[in-house]
Short mmCIF file of C-alpha atoms in Angstrom, two decimals:
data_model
loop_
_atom_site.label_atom_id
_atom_site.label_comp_id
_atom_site.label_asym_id
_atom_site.label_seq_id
_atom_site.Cartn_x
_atom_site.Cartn_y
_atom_site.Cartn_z
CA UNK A 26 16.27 5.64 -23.05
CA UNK A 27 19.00 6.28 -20.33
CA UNK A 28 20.25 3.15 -18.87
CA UNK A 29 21.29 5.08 -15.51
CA UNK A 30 18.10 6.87 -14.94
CA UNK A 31 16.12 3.12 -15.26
CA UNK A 32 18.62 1.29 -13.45
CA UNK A 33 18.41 4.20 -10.21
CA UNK A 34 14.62 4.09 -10.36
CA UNK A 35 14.44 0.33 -10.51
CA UNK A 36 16.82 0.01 -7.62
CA UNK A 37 14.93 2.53 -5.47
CA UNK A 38 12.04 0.35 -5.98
CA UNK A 39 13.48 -2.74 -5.32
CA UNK A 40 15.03 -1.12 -1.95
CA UNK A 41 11.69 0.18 -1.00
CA UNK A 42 10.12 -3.11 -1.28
CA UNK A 43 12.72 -5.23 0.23
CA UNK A 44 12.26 -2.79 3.12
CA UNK A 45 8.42 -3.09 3.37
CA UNK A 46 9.07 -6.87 3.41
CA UNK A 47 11.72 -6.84 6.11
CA UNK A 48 9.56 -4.64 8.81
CA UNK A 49 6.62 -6.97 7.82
CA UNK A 50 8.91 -10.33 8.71
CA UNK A 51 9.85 -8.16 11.90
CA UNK A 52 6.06 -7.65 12.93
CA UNK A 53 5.05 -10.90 12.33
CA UNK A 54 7.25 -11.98 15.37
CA UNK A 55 5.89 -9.24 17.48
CA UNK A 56 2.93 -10.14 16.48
CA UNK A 57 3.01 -13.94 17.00
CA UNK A 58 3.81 -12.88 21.01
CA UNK A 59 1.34 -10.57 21.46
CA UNK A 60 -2.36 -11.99 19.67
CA UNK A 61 -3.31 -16.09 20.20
CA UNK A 62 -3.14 -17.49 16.66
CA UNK A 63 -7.21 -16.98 16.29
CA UNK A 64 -6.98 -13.76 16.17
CA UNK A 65 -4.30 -14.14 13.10
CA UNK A 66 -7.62 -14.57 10.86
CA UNK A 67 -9.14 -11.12 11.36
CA UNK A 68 -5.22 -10.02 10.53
CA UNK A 69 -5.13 -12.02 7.37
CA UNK A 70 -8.31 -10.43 5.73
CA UNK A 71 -6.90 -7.16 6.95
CA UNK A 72 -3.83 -7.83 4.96
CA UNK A 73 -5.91 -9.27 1.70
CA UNK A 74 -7.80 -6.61 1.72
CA UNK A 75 -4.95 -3.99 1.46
CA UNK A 76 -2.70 -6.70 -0.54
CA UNK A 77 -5.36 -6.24 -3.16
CA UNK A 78 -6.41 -2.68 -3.06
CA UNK A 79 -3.12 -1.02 -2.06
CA UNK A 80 -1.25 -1.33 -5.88
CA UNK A 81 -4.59 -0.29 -7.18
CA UNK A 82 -5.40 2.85 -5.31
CA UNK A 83 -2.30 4.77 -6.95
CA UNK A 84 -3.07 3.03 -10.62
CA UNK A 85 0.16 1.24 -10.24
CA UNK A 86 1.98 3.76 -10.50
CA UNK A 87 5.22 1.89 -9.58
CA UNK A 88 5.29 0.37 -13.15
CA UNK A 89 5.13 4.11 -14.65
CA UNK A 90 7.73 5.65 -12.92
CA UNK A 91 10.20 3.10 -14.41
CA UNK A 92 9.49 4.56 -17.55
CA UNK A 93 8.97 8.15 -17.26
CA UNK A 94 10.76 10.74 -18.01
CA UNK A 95 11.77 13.11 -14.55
CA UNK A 96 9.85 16.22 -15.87
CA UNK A 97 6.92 13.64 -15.40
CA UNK A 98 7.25 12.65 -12.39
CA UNK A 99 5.50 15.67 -10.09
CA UNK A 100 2.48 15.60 -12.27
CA UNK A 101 2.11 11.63 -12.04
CA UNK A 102 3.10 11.31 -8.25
CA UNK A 103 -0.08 13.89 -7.97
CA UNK A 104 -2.50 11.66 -9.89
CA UNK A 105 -1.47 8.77 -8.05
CA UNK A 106 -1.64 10.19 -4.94
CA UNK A 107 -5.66 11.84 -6.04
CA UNK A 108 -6.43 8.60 -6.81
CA UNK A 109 -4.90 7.15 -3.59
CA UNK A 110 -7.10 8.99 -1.51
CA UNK A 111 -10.34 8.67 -3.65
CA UNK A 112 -9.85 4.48 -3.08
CA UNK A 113 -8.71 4.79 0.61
CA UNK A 114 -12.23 6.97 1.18
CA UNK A 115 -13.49 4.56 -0.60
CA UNK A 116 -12.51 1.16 1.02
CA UNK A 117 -13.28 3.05 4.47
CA UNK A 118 -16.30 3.64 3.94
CA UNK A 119 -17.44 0.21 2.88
CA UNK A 120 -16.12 -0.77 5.95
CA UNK A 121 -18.42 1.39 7.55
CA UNK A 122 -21.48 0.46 6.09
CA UNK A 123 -20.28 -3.51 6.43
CA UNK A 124 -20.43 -2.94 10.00
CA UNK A 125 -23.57 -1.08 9.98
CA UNK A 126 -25.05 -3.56 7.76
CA UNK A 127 -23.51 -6.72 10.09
CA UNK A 128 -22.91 -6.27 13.08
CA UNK A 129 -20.07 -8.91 12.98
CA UNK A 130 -17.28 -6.51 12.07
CA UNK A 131 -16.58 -2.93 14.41
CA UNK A 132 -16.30 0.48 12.16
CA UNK A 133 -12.50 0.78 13.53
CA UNK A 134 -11.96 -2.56 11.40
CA UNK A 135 -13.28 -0.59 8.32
CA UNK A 136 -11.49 2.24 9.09
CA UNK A 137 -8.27 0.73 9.29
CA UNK A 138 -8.29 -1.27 5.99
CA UNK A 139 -8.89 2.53 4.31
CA UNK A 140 -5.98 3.52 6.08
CA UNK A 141 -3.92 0.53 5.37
CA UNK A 142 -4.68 0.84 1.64
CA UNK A 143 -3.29 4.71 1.77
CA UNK A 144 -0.14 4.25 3.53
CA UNK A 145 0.18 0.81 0.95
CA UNK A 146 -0.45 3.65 -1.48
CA UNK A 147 1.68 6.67 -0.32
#
């Protein structure tokens, strides 16, 4: 196994996720100024739901890429990415048909937990 090639792909993934975890401190604080801390509930199940569906829509595919070789890569970025899209559709439209079925929750909330879970995903 090459030492270099593990050590550049598990620092690229450590960068990428320190960065994901910096904006998100960020837009808490923006956050926290602009919405009354009731409305931090409806923001919370937003961010379970794509906390728990987001590793899953690409097959965590962030545990592969450590480990494959770079001939590999194109092939499994395009099966995680298939597969990205089939759960985002997927988590969408169950939000749809929750608020259909409810009437508690709007269609935009639905549509914007599929969207979260692709762009957790991409």
């Amino acid at each position: 196994m090459n030492v270099r090639l593990y050590l550049r792909q598990s620092f690229t993934l450590l960068f990428g996720n320190g960065a994901a975890q910096l904006v998100s401190l960020v837009s808490y604080v923006v956050l926290a100024r602009l919405y009354a801390p009731a409305e931090f509930g409806g923001f919370a199940l937003f961010l379970t739901i794509v906390g728990v569906f987001g590793p899953v829509a690409c097959g965590r595919f962030d545990l592969i890429i450590q480990s494959a070789p770079d001939r590999q890569l194109p092939a499994l970025i395009v099966k995680a990415r298939r597969a990205n899209i089939l759960v985002s559709i997927t988590i969408g439209l169950a939000g749809l048909v929750l608020a259909a079925v409810t009437n508690e929750a709007s269609a935009l909330e639905g549509l914007l937990a599929g969207l979260g879970v692709f762009l957790t995903g991409w």
